[in-house]
Amino acid sequence: MIIRKPVVAGQFYPSSSADLKKQIKAYTDKKALPTDVIACLLPHAGYAYSGRVAVETVSRINIKNTVILLGPNHTGFGAPFSIMTEGAWQTPLGEVRINSNLAKKILDSSKYLEEDSLAHEHEHSLEVEIPILQYFQSKDSGSASHSQSHQSEGSGSASDFEIVPIAFLSDDKKILEEIGIEIANAIKELNIKDSVLLVASSDMTHYEPQDSALRKDKKAIEAILELDEEKLTDCIERLDISMCGFAPVITMLKVAKALGAKNGKLIKYETSGDVTGDMDSVVGYAGIVIY
């Protein structure tokens, strides 16, 4: 079995299980109540910078049986649209297996996705989301209470959910939307709509002054909350927003709407400047749920 080893443990997040759980716990909103959602947007920077946004968002989500992870390909390696259909991903909290049945169904029905592990080998955008999902995983496939998920604290060597990792190197909007329809159709054909969670991994504006980042990201977030990929595309182009996960968000919105999504909610927005105090060059982070 292919085991995808962690490549940013010890850099983006702690490499020891105990330290990793401690950091996630410190960011957790203890009063949050998890609910069923269709999809979410999570940031993917180092936990010191974007961890609070990601954790507070995931703490409000019931982790379903399968999580489709959609992320940008920062490395440039691999196919333009890459999916892994076999194996497992390893983190300090254990291994998460790939849902081969769903992944192969998506691959077989797609004109664009290619079986490709190279794109994922050194890419961090999906890896950093997995430990947070593991920490909050439910022991009974998504119906456990918030207190129960805290009690588990990501314990165990194998996770109770599976993943489908997909990375995007291309930003061809038409193809991204078509992939979204292909993913949605595969989910419908397998009749597993209620047991799949979509996670789009993206940071927002990169390396601009705080005021500029806030202004631009507000417009992009509004488009996402309206589930309007056309409006989001327009905002990205018109305002020159350096949102690295624009591609996976387009696909996520297309899938979510095909599965019945009607609303979006911003859980938290921060910038790196809110953490470091440096407001001259910040990166924006948004946590959004789609339901």
Short mmCIF file of C-alpha atoms in Angstrom, two decimals:
data_model
loop_
_atom_site.label_atom_id
_atom_site.label_comp_id
_atom_site.label_asym_id
_atom_site.label_seq_id
_atom_site.Cartn_x
_atom_site.Cartn_y
_atom_site.Cartn_z
CA MET A 1 0.00 0.00 0.00
CA ILE A 2 1.24 3.49 -0.85
CA ILE A 3 1.86 5.53 2.31
CA ARG A 4 2.12 9.26 1.73
CA LYS A 5 4.45 10.43 4.52
CA PRO A 6 4.04 13.87 6.12
CA VAL A 7 6.36 16.46 4.57
CA VAL A 8 5.63 19.57 6.65
CA ALA A 9 5.32 18.03 10.13
CA GLY A 10 7.77 19.93 12.32
CA GLN A 11 7.46 22.97 10.06
CA PHE A 12 3.80 23.90 9.56
CA TYR A 13 2.65 21.98 12.62
CA PRO A 14 4.26 19.96 15.44
CA SER A 15 5.77 16.60 14.56
CA SER A 16 4.86 14.94 17.86
CA SER A 17 1.33 13.73 18.51
CA ALA A 18 1.22 15.27 22.00
CA ASP A 19 2.39 18.70 20.89
CA LEU A 20 0.07 18.64 17.89
CA LYS A 21 -2.98 17.84 20.01
CA LYS A 22 -1.96 20.52 22.51
CA GLN A 23 -1.74 23.20 19.81
CA ILE A 24 -5.07 22.27 18.24
CA LYS A 25 -6.74 22.15 21.65
CA ALA A 26 -5.43 25.64 22.44
CA TYR A 27 -7.17 27.01 19.33
CA THR A 28 -10.46 25.21 19.93
CA ASP A 29 -13.64 27.11 20.67
CA LYS A 30 -14.98 25.02 23.54
CA LYS A 31 -18.51 26.42 23.10
CA ALA A 32 -18.77 25.47 19.42
CA LEU A 33 -21.42 22.93 18.47
CA PRO A 34 -20.70 20.80 15.38
CA THR A 35 -23.32 20.56 12.65
CA ASP A 36 -23.65 18.80 9.31
CA VAL A 37 -22.34 20.85 6.41
CA ILE A 38 -21.75 20.02 2.76
CA ALA A 39 -18.43 21.80 2.38
CA CYS A 40 -15.98 24.22 3.92
CA LEU A 41 -13.07 26.49 3.11
CA LEU A 42 -9.99 26.19 5.33
CA PRO A 43 -6.64 28.02 5.27
CA HIS A 44 -3.39 26.05 4.96
CA ALA A 45 -0.56 28.13 6.38
CA GLY A 46 1.49 27.14 9.40
CA TYR A 47 -0.70 26.57 12.43
CA ALA A 48 0.92 29.50 14.24
CA TYR A 49 -0.57 31.79 11.62
CA SER A 50 -3.79 30.21 10.32
CA GLY A 51 -4.39 27.41 12.81
CA ARG A 52 -6.93 29.27 14.90
CA VAL A 53 -9.09 30.02 11.86
CA ALA A 54 -8.94 26.42 10.64
CA VAL A 55 -9.55 24.87 14.07
CA GLU A 56 -12.45 27.13 15.00
CA THR A 57 -14.07 26.28 11.67
CA VAL A 58 -13.59 22.51 11.89
CA SER A 59 -14.80 22.53 15.50
CA ARG A 60 -18.22 23.46 14.09
CA ILE A 61 -18.34 20.61 11.57
CA ASN A 62 -19.34 16.98 11.90
CA ILE A 63 -16.56 15.02 10.18
CA LYS A 64 -18.26 12.65 7.75
CA ASN A 65 -17.21 9.20 6.54
CA THR A 66 -15.32 10.59 3.54
CA VAL A 67 -13.59 13.94 3.11
CA ILE A 68 -12.79 15.11 -0.42
CA LEU A 69 -9.75 17.35 -0.11
CA LEU A 70 -9.38 19.96 -2.85
CA GLY A 71 -6.20 22.03 -2.84
CA PRO A 72 -3.85 24.08 -5.00
CA ASN A 73 -0.62 22.60 -6.30
CA HIS A 74 2.11 25.01 -5.16
CA THR A 75 5.03 22.80 -6.20
CA GLY A 76 4.39 22.60 -9.93
CA PHE A 77 4.98 18.83 -9.96
CA GLY A 78 2.55 16.35 -11.44
CA ALA A 79 -0.52 16.57 -13.65
CA PRO A 80 -2.69 19.70 -13.98
CA PHE A 81 -5.56 17.90 -12.21
CA SER A 82 -4.25 15.17 -9.89
CA ILE A 83 -6.09 12.57 -7.85
CA MET A 84 -4.82 9.70 -5.70
CA THR A 85 -7.06 6.63 -5.63
CA GLU A 86 -5.11 4.20 -3.44
CA GLY A 87 -3.08 4.13 -0.24
CA ALA A 88 -3.08 6.21 2.93
CA TRP A 89 -1.78 9.52 4.21
CA GLN A 90 0.19 9.55 7.45
CA THR A 91 0.29 12.29 10.08
CA PRO A 92 1.53 12.32 13.69
CA LEU A 93 -2.04 11.39 14.67
CA GLY A 94 -2.10 8.24 12.55
CA GLU A 95 -3.04 7.16 9.05
CA VAL A 96 -6.02 8.18 6.96
CA ARG A 97 -6.90 5.79 4.16
CA ILE A 98 -7.99 6.90 0.72
CA ASN A 99 -11.56 5.99 -0.19
CA SER A 100 -10.59 4.02 -3.30
CA ASN A 101 -14.16 3.26 -4.29
CA LEU A 102 -15.15 6.93 -4.55
CA ALA A 103 -11.77 8.10 -5.85
CA LYS A 104 -11.80 5.56 -8.70
CA LYS A 105 -15.41 6.40 -9.50
CA ILE A 106 -14.48 10.08 -9.79
CA LEU A 107 -11.40 9.26 -11.89
CA ASP A 108 -13.32 6.96 -14.23
CA SER A 109 -16.02 9.57 -14.82
CA SER A 110 -13.64 12.51 -15.31
CA LYS A 111 -12.24 13.80 -18.58
CA TYR A 112 -9.54 15.79 -16.81
CA LEU A 113 -8.39 14.18 -13.56
CA GLU A 114 -5.33 11.94 -13.72
CA GLU A 115 -4.04 9.30 -11.30
CA ASP A 116 -0.95 11.02 -9.93
CA SER A 117 0.89 10.85 -6.61
CA LEU A 118 3.74 13.17 -7.65
CA ALA A 119 1.58 16.28 -7.33
CA HIS A 120 0.84 15.33 -3.72
CA GLU A 121 4.28 14.15 -2.70
CA HIS A 122 5.63 17.52 -1.48
CA GLU A 123 2.45 19.61 -1.44
CA HIS A 124 1.35 21.01 1.93
CA SER A 125 -2.11 22.42 1.15
CA LEU A 126 -4.00 19.19 1.86
CA GLU A 127 -1.65 17.70 4.43
CA VAL A 128 -2.11 20.50 6.97
CA GLU A 129 -5.89 20.02 7.07
CA ILE A 130 -5.76 16.33 7.96
CA PRO A 131 -4.51 16.49 11.58
CA ILE A 132 -7.24 19.00 12.44
CA LEU A 133 -9.87 16.74 10.92
CA GLN A 134 -8.39 13.77 12.80
CA TYR A 135 -8.51 15.66 16.09
CA PHE A 136 -12.21 16.38 15.72
CA GLN A 137 -13.21 13.12 14.10
CA SER A 138 -16.32 11.44 15.45
CA LYS A 139 -16.15 7.86 16.60
CA ASP A 140 -19.55 7.05 15.15
CA SER A 141 -19.23 8.46 11.65
CA GLY A 142 -20.30 12.02 12.21
CA SER A 143 -23.02 11.95 14.84
CA ALA A 144 -20.93 12.19 17.98
CA SER A 145 -21.39 15.20 20.20
CA HIS A 146 -18.88 18.00 20.46
CA SER A 147 -17.82 16.80 23.90
CA GLN A 148 -17.27 13.28 22.63
CA SER A 149 -15.06 14.50 19.81
CA HIS A 150 -13.01 16.44 22.33
CA GLN A 151 -12.64 13.43 24.54
CA SER A 152 -11.17 11.43 21.68
CA GLU A 153 -8.65 14.21 20.86
CA GLY A 154 -7.53 12.44 17.72
CA SER A 155 -6.41 9.34 19.57
CA GLY A 156 -5.79 6.06 17.78
CA SER A 157 -3.49 4.97 14.99
CA ALA A 158 -6.12 4.89 12.24
CA SER A 159 -8.77 7.48 11.47
CA ASP A 160 -12.49 6.81 11.25
CA PHE A 161 -12.86 8.76 8.02
CA GLU A 162 -11.34 8.33 4.59
CA ILE A 163 -10.10 10.93 2.12
CA VAL A 164 -9.98 11.63 -1.61
CA PRO A 165 -7.02 13.96 -2.32
CA ILE A 166 -7.26 16.18 -5.41
CA ALA A 167 -4.76 18.91 -6.38
CA PHE A 168 -5.15 21.62 -9.02
CA LEU A 169 -2.25 23.09 -10.98
CA SER A 170 -4.43 24.66 -13.67
CA ASP A 171 -6.89 27.52 -13.12
CA ASP A 172 -8.99 26.91 -16.24
CA LYS A 173 -12.37 27.92 -14.85
CA LYS A 174 -14.46 25.93 -17.34
CA ILE A 175 -12.56 22.72 -16.60
CA LEU A 176 -12.72 23.35 -12.85
CA GLU A 177 -16.50 23.66 -13.05
CA GLU A 178 -16.74 20.50 -15.16
CA ILE A 179 -14.65 18.60 -12.61
CA GLY A 180 -17.06 19.82 -9.96
CA ILE A 181 -19.99 18.34 -11.87
CA GLU A 182 -18.07 15.09 -12.39
CA ILE A 183 -17.36 14.80 -8.65
CA ALA A 184 -20.98 15.54 -7.77
CA ASN A 185 -22.25 12.95 -10.26
CA ALA A 186 -19.91 10.30 -8.83
CA ILE A 187 -21.20 11.02 -5.32
CA LYS A 188 -24.80 10.82 -6.49
CA GLU A 189 -24.25 7.58 -8.41
CA LEU A 190 -22.79 5.94 -5.31
CA ASN A 191 -25.65 7.39 -3.23
CA ILE A 192 -23.30 8.72 -0.55
CA LYS A 193 -24.23 12.41 -0.58
CA ASP A 194 -24.90 12.52 3.17
CA SER A 195 -21.59 10.89 4.09
CA VAL A 196 -19.23 13.15 2.12
CA LEU A 197 -17.63 16.41 3.25
CA LEU A 198 -15.80 18.69 0.81
CA VAL A 199 -12.81 20.71 2.02
CA ALA A 200 -11.35 23.43 -0.20
CA SER A 201 -7.91 24.51 0.98
CA SER A 202 -6.92 28.12 0.32
CA ASP A 203 -5.32 31.18 1.83
CA MET A 204 -6.61 34.58 0.79
CA THR A 205 -4.66 37.73 -0.16
CA HIS A 206 -0.87 37.32 0.01
CA TYR A 207 1.74 39.87 1.15
CA GLU A 208 -0.19 43.11 0.98
CA PRO A 209 -0.86 45.75 3.68
CA GLN A 210 -3.57 44.83 6.18
CA ASP A 211 -6.08 47.39 4.88
CA SER A 212 -5.68 46.17 1.31
CA ALA A 213 -6.03 42.53 2.31
CA LEU A 214 -9.17 43.23 4.33
CA ARG A 215 -10.78 45.16 1.48
CA LYS A 216 -10.02 42.58 -1.20
CA ASP A 217 -10.77 39.50 0.89
CA LYS A 218 -14.12 40.94 1.96
CA LYS A 219 -15.24 40.94 -1.67
CA ALA A 220 -13.99 37.40 -2.33
CA ILE A 221 -15.62 36.11 0.85
CA GLU A 222 -18.93 37.72 -0.11
CA ALA A 223 -18.88 35.86 -3.43
CA ILE A 224 -18.13 32.54 -1.71
CA LEU A 225 -20.91 33.09 0.84
CA GLU A 226 -23.28 33.72 -2.07
CA LEU A 227 -22.07 30.44 -3.66
CA ASP A 228 -21.32 32.46 -6.79
CA GLU A 229 -18.24 31.23 -8.63
CA GLU A 230 -18.81 33.76 -11.43
CA LYS A 231 -18.73 36.63 -8.95
CA LEU A 232 -15.66 35.15 -7.26
CA THR A 233 -13.85 34.88 -10.60
CA ASP A 234 -14.72 38.50 -11.37
CA CYS A 235 -13.44 39.65 -7.95
CA ILE A 236 -10.19 37.72 -8.36
CA GLU A 237 -9.53 39.22 -11.78
CA ARG A 238 -10.82 42.76 -11.20
CA LEU A 239 -9.17 43.28 -7.81
CA ASP A 240 -6.09 41.14 -8.56
CA ILE A 241 -6.63 38.99 -5.47
CA SER A 242 -3.72 36.62 -4.82
CA MET A 243 -5.91 33.81 -3.48
CA CYS A 244 -3.83 30.66 -3.97
CA GLY A 245 -6.74 28.20 -3.71
CA PHE A 246 -9.04 29.96 -6.13
CA ALA A 247 -9.20 26.83 -8.33
CA PRO A 248 -10.29 24.35 -5.64
CA VAL A 249 -12.87 26.81 -4.32
CA ILE A 250 -14.46 27.07 -7.78
CA THR A 251 -14.74 23.28 -7.94
CA MET A 252 -15.97 23.04 -4.34
CA LEU A 253 -18.77 25.55 -4.99
CA LYS A 254 -19.86 23.67 -8.11
CA VAL A 255 -20.00 20.35 -6.23
CA ALA A 256 -21.71 21.83 -3.18
CA LYS A 257 -24.48 23.44 -5.19
CA ALA A 258 -25.02 20.24 -7.18
CA LEU A 259 -25.46 18.46 -3.85
CA GLY A 260 -28.03 20.97 -2.62
CA ALA A 261 -26.04 23.72 -0.88
CA LYS A 262 -28.01 26.93 -0.34
CA ASN A 263 -26.04 29.01 2.16
CA GLY A 264 -22.55 29.94 3.33
CA LYS A 265 -21.33 31.27 6.67
CA LEU A 266 -18.05 32.94 7.59
CA ILE A 267 -16.78 31.41 10.82
CA LYS A 268 -13.58 33.40 11.22
CA TYR A 269 -11.25 35.69 9.29
CA GLU A 270 -7.80 36.78 10.39
CA THR A 271 -4.53 37.79 8.81
CA SER A 272 -0.96 36.94 9.70
CA GLY A 273 -0.70 40.53 10.93
CA ASP A 274 -3.24 39.79 13.66
CA VAL A 275 -0.76 37.19 14.94
CA THR A 276 2.60 38.84 14.30
CA GLY A 277 1.67 42.51 14.59
CA ASP A 278 3.28 43.24 11.21
CA MET A 279 0.53 44.97 9.23
CA ASP A 280 2.69 45.98 6.26
CA SER A 281 2.70 42.60 4.51
CA VAL A 282 0.04 40.11 5.56
CA VAL A 283 -1.65 36.92 4.36
CA GLY A 284 -5.40 36.53 4.83
CA TYR A 285 -7.10 33.42 6.23
CA ALA A 286 -10.82 32.61 6.05
CA GLY A 287 -12.84 29.77 7.53
CA ILE A 288 -16.21 29.28 5.81
CA VAL A 289 -18.87 26.56 5.97
CA ILE A 290 -21.31 25.77 3.15
CA TYR A 291 -24.62 24.09 3.97
#
